[in-house]
XYZ file of C-alpha atoms in Angstrom:
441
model
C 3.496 96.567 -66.316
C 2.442 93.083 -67.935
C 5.375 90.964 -69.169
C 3.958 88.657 -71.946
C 5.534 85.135 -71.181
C 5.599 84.262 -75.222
C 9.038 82.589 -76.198
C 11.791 85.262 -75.663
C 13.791 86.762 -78.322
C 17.121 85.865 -77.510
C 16.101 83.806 -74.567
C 18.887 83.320 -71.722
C 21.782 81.041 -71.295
C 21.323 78.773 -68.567
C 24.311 80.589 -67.273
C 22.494 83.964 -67.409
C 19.959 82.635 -66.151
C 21.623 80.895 -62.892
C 22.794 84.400 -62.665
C 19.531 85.564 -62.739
C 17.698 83.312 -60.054
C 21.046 83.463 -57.838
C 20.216 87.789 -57.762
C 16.896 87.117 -56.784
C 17.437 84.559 -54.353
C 20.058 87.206 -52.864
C 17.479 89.901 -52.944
C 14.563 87.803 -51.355
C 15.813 84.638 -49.317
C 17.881 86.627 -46.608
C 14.633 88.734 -45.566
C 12.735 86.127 -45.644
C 14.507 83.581 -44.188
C 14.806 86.248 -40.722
C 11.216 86.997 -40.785
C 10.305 82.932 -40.083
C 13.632 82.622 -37.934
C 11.821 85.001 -35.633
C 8.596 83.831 -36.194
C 9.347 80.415 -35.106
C 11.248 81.698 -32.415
C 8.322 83.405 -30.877
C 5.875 80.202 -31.215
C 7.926 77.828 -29.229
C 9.893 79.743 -27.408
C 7.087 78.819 -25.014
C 8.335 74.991 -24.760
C 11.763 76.307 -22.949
C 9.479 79.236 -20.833
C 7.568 75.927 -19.345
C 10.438 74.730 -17.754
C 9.996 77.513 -14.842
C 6.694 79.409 -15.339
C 4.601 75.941 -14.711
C 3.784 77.105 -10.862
C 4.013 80.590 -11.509
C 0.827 80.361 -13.517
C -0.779 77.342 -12.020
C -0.493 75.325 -14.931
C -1.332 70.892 -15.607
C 1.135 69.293 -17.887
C -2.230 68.350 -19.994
C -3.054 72.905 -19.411
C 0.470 73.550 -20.892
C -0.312 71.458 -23.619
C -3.756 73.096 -24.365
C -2.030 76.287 -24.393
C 0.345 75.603 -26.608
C -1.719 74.098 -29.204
C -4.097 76.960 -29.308
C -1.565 78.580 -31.310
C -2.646 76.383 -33.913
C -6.389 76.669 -33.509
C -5.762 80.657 -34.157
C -3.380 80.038 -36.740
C -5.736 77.876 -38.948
C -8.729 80.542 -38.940
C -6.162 83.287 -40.683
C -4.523 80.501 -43.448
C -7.055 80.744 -46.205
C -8.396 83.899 -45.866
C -4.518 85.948 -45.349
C -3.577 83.551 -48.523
C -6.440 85.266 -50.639
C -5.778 88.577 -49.666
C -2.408 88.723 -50.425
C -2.780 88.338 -53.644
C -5.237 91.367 -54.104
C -3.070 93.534 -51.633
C 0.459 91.886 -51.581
C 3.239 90.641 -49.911
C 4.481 93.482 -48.420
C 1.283 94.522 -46.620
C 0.751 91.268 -45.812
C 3.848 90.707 -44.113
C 3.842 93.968 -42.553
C 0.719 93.500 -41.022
C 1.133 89.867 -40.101
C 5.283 90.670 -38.072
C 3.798 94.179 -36.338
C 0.881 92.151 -34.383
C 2.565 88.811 -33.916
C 5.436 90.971 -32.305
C 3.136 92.525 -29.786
C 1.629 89.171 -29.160
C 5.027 87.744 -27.869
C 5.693 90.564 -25.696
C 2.452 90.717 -23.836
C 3.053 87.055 -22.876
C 5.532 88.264 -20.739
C 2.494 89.474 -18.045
C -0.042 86.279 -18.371
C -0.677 85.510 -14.959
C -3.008 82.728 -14.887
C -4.096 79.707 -17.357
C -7.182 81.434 -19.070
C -4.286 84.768 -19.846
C -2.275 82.332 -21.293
C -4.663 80.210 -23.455
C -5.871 83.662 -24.496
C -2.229 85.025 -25.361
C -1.489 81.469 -27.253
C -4.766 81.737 -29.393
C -4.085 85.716 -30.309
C -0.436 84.948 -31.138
C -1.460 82.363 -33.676
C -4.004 84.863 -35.269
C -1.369 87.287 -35.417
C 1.056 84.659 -37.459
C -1.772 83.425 -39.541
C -1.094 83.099 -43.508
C 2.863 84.040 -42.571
C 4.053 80.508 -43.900
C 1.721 79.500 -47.046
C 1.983 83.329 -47.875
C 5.924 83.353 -48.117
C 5.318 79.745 -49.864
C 2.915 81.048 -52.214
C 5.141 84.328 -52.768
C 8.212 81.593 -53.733
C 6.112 80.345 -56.047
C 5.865 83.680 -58.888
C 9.550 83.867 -58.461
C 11.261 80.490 -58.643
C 10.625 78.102 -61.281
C 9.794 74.476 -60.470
C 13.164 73.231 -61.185
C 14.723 75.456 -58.355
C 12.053 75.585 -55.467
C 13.134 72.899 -53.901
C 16.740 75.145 -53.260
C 14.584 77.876 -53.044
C 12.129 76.468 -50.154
C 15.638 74.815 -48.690
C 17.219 77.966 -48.008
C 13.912 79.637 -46.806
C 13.269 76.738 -44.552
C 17.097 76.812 -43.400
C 15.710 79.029 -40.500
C 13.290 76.322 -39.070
C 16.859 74.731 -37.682
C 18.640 77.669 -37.127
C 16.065 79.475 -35.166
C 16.618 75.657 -33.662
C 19.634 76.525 -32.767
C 19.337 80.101 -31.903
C 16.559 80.639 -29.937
C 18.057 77.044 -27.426
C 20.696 79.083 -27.072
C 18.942 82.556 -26.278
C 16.539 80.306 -24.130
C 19.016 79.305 -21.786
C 20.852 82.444 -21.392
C 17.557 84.987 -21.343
C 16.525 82.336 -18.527
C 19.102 81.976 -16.638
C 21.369 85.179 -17.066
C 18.376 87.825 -17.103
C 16.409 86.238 -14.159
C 15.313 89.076 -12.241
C 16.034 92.190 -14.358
C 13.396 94.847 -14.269
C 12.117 92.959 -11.372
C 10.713 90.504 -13.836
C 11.564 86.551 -13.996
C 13.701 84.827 -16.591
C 10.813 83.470 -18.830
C 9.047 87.418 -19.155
C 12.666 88.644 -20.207
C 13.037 85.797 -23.169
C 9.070 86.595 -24.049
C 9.978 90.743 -24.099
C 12.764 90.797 -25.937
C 11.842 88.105 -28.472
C 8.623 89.942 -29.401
C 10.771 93.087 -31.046
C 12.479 92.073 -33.302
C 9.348 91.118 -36.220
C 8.107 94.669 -35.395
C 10.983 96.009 -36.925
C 11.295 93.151 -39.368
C 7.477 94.034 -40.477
C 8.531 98.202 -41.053
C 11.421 96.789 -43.599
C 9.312 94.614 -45.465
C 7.405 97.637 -47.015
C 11.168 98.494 -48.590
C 12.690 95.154 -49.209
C 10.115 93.199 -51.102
C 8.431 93.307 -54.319
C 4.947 92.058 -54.605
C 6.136 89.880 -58.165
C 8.699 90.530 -60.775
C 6.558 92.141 -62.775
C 6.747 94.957 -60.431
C 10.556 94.691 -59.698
C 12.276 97.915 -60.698
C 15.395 96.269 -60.044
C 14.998 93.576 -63.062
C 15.349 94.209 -66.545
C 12.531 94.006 -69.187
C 14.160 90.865 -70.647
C 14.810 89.567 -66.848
C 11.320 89.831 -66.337
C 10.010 88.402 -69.151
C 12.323 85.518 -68.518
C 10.754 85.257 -65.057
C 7.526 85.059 -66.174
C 8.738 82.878 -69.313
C 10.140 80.074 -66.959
C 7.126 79.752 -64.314
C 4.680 79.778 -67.699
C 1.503 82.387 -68.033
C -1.355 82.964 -66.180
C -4.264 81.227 -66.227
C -7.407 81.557 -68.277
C -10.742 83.324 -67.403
C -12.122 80.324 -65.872
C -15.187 79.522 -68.296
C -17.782 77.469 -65.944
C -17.076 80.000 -63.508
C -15.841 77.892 -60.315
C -14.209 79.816 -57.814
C -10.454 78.625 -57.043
C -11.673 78.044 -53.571
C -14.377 75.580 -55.118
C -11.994 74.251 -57.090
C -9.419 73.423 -54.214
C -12.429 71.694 -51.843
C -13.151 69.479 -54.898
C -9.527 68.135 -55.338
C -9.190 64.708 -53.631
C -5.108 65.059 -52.952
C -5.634 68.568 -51.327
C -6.778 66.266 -48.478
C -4.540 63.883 -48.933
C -1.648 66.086 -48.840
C -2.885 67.377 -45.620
C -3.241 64.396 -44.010
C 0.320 64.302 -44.935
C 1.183 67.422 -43.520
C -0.469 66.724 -40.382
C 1.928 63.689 -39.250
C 4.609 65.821 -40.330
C 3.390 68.815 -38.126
C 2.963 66.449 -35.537
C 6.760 65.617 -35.029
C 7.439 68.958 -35.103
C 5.111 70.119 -32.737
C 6.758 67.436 -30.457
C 10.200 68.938 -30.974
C 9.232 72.583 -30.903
C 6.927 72.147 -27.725
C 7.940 69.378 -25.935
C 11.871 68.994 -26.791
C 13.188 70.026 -24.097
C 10.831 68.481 -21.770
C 12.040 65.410 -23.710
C 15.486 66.376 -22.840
C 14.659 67.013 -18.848
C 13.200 63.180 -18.876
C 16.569 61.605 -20.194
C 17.779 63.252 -16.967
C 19.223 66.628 -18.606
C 17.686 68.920 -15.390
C 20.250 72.294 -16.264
C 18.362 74.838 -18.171
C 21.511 76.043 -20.317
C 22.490 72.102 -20.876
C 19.357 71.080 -22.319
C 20.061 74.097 -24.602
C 23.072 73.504 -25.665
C 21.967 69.702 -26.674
C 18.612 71.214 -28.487
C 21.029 73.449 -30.327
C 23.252 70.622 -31.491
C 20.524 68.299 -32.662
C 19.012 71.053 -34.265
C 22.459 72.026 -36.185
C 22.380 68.433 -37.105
C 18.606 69.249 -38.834
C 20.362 72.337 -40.548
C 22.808 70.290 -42.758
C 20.348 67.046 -43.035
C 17.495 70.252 -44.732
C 20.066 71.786 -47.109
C 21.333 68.328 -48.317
C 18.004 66.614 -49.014
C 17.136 69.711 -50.635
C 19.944 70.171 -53.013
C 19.562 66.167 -53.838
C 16.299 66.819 -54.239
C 16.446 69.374 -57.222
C 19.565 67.542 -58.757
C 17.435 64.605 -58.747
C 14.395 66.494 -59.571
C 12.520 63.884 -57.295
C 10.262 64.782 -53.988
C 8.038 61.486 -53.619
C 11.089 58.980 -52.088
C 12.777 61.721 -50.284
C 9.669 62.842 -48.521
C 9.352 58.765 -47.392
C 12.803 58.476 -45.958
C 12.724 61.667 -44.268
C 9.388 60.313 -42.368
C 10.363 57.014 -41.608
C 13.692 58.532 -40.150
C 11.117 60.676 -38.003
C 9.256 57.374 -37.038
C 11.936 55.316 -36.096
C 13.685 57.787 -34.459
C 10.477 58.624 -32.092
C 10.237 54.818 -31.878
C 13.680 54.066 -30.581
C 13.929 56.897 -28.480
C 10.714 55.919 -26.619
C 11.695 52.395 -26.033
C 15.409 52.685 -25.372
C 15.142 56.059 -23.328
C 17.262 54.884 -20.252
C 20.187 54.825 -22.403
C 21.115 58.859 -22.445
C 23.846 58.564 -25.971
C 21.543 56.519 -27.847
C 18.447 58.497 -26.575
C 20.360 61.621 -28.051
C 21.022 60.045 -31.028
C 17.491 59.163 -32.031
C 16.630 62.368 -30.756
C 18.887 63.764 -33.595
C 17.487 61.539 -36.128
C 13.748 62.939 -35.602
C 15.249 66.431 -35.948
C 16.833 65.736 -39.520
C 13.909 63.825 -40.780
C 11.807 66.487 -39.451
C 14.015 69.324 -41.610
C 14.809 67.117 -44.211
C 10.707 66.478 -44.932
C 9.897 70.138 -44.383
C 13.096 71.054 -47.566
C 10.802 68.855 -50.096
C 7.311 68.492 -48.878
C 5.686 71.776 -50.313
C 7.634 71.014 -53.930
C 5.230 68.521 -54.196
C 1.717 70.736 -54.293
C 3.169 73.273 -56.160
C 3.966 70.630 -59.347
C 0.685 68.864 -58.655
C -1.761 71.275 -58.277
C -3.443 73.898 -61.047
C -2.199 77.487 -61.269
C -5.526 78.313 -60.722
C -5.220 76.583 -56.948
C -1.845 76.636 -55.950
C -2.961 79.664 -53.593
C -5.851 78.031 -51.879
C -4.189 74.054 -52.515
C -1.068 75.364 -50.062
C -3.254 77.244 -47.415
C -5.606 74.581 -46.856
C -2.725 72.121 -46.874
C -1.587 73.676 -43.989
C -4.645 74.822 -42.436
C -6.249 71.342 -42.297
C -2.764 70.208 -41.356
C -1.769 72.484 -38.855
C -4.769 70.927 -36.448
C -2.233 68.551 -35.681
C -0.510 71.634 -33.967
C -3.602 71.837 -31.830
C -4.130 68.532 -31.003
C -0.722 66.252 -30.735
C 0.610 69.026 -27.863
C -2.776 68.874 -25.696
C -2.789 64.702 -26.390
C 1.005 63.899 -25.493
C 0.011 66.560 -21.984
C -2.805 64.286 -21.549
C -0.929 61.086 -21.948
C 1.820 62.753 -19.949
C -0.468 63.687 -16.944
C -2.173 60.387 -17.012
C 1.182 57.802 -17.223
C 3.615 60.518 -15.832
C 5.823 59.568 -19.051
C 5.920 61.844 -22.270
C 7.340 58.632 -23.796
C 4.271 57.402 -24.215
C 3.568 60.531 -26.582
C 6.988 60.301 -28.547
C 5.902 56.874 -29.519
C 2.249 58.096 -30.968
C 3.852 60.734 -33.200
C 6.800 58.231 -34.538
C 3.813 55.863 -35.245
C 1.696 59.111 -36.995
C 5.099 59.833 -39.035
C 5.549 56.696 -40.128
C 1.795 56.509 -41.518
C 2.604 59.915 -43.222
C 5.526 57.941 -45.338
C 2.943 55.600 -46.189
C -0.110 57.908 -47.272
C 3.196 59.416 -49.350
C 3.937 55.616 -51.203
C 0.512 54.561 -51.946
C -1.532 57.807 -52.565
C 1.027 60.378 -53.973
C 1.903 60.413 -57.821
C 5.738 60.029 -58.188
C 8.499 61.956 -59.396
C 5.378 64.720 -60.700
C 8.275 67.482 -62.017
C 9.653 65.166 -64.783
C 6.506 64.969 -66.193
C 5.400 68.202 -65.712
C 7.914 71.126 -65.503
C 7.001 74.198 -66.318
């Protein structure tokens, strides 16, 4: 069914239509927000499984690293092309077909036995999860107005921190608790049962989502036409007949944006992959005790995200946000690599790179999706985070380098505060401001 988005006839109250967005966000977030709980479970989950599988697979500090950037490097190759095809095929195929492999992926980590098994298993995980995060983004995007993505992307992105929180805490007692069972060791156990849970989560997508809300059987006519009233219509047969992709390569802050992304990627890279070696260098040695810290810094992230967010939308304002959350990241990283002897004030800046980190991620992709075209807001956000995501790639396999060659990873906290702060500043001089007062939709 097409919903014409002319002026509606009577048009909601802005109570009916809180109402409105408050169902949907009920129908859509909760799903959502599980599927990338699990899925960043299941990418880093590997930074707390390098605390004991190191000899059992032979592995260099500077080899770890590798590894765990190759997620990245398979990631990337599946961004742009997953982002195109959902939109001929879907979300719910897309999803489905995105949690089902990425599941098995995770589980046959469990029985790498050497350093080529487990580059292999990093690089075929990150294929698996391709398009999973610009594809829920772009999804957002045909439900959720301007004025309330920021909420929207807040409460979707509330499951970076949690899963934080969560999978520290699963960490240390898979690791230490299940050690053994089935004849296996610690790190297979958090690697097996980690990997089940998408599989499932990638059967009940086919049932819980709807591809747009033109398709919703659960929305009225008038609730749809609202929908499609408040985001504004559909483009126009492009008349010089560019692609979108062309389009997207030819727009200057695609690249700039990305360059954005990647400093931002780069903290959390450091975080995800390297936290709690981090934490085992302040002299935090007990498995379940560097957990338990990870998951308190990381609660600490989950309230920083949700108020940034909401002061975000209230304010209607991304541009100043986005350069205080960085520069937190960047001074945090900087303090904690020069003061790290002292262990409450290490922890504290530690903290302070985690809510900068969430607080960024609750307002930086507002900003494409006011800035860019309809006609590119697909192909804008996936090569955003393609180009960005390198920085997944490269930062881990640099700070193992670094590591390996000064036998500090201090060294490497320092480079990625510095890379965050230049992300704040690519944001001041290069980024139009406050873009949604001057352009809603």
């Amino acid at each position: 069914m097409k919903i014409d988005a002319a002026p509606l006839a009577p048009p909601m109250t802005e109570i009916e239509s809180d109402r409105l967005y408050r169902r949907i966000a009920l129908r859509l977030i909760p799903f959502l927000f599980l599927a990338y709980l699990f899925a960043l479970i299941d990418r880093t989950n590997v930074g707390y499984a390098k605390l004991h599988f190191m000899s059992d697979l032979r592995l260099t500090e500077a080899d770890y690293g590798f590894g765990a950037g190759l997620f990245y490097a398979g990631y990337i190759l599946l961004e742009v092309p997953s982002n195109m095809l959902l939109e001929r095929v879907g979300v719910r195929k897309t999803l489905f077909r995105i949690m089902v492999v990425w599941g098995m992926a995770t589980m046959l980590m469990a029985f790498v036995t050497s350093p080529m098994q487990f580059f292999a298993m990093r690089f075929l995980l990150g294929v698996a999860e391709g398009g999973f995060y610009p594809g829920v983004l772009l999804f957002l995007t045909y439900w959720f107005p301007a004025q309330r993505r920021g909420r929207a992307f807040a409460l979707f992105q509330m499951s970076n921190p949690i899963a934080g929180i969560s999978g520290s805490l699963i960490a240390g007692w898979t690791m230490t608790s299940m050690d053994g069972v089935f004849g296996l060791h610690g790190w297979q156990m958090l690697f097996l049962m980690e990997g089940i849970p998408p599989i499932l989560l990638g059967f009940l997508a086919l049932v819980v989502l709807t591809d747009k809300p033109e398709k919703a059987k659960w929305l009225s006519t008038r609730e749809k036409a609202q929908i499609v009233h408040d985001i504004g219509p559909a483009p126009a047969p492009d008349p010089d007949g560019k692609s979108n992709l062309q389009r997207t390569l030819r727009t200057p802050m695609a690249y700039i944006l990305a360059m954005v992304y990647f400093t931002q990627l780069s903290a959390v890279t450091l975080i995800s992959l390297w936290g709690p070696s981090v934490l085992k260098e302040l002299g935090i040695t007990d498995v379940k005790s560097i957990s338990l810290i990870s998951a308190c810094t990381y609660l600490a992230g989950f309230a920083g995200m949700y108020l940034i967010g909401r002061h975000s939308d209230l304010k209607l304002e991304r541009y100043w946000h986005y350069i205080c959350c960085a520069s937190a990241i960047g001074i945090g990283a900087l303090l904690l690599a020069t003061f790290h002897t002292n262990l409450t004030f290490a922890i504290a800046c530690y903290s302070l790179i985690v809510i900068g980190i969430f607080g960024s991620y609750a307002v930086f992709f507002t900003i494409p999706a006011t800035l860019f075209d309809t006609r590119i807001k697909a192909t804008g956000i996936a090569l955003i985070t393609m180009l960005g995501s390198s920085s997944g790639f490269f930062m881990p396999w640099v700070i193992g380098l670094i590591k390996n060659e000064t036998g500090s990873i201090f060294y490497g906290v320092a480079a990625t505060g510095a890379l965050s702060l230049g992300g704040a500043l690519l944001v001041l001089f290069f980024v139009p401001k406050n873009v949604e007062k001057t352009s809603k939709p």
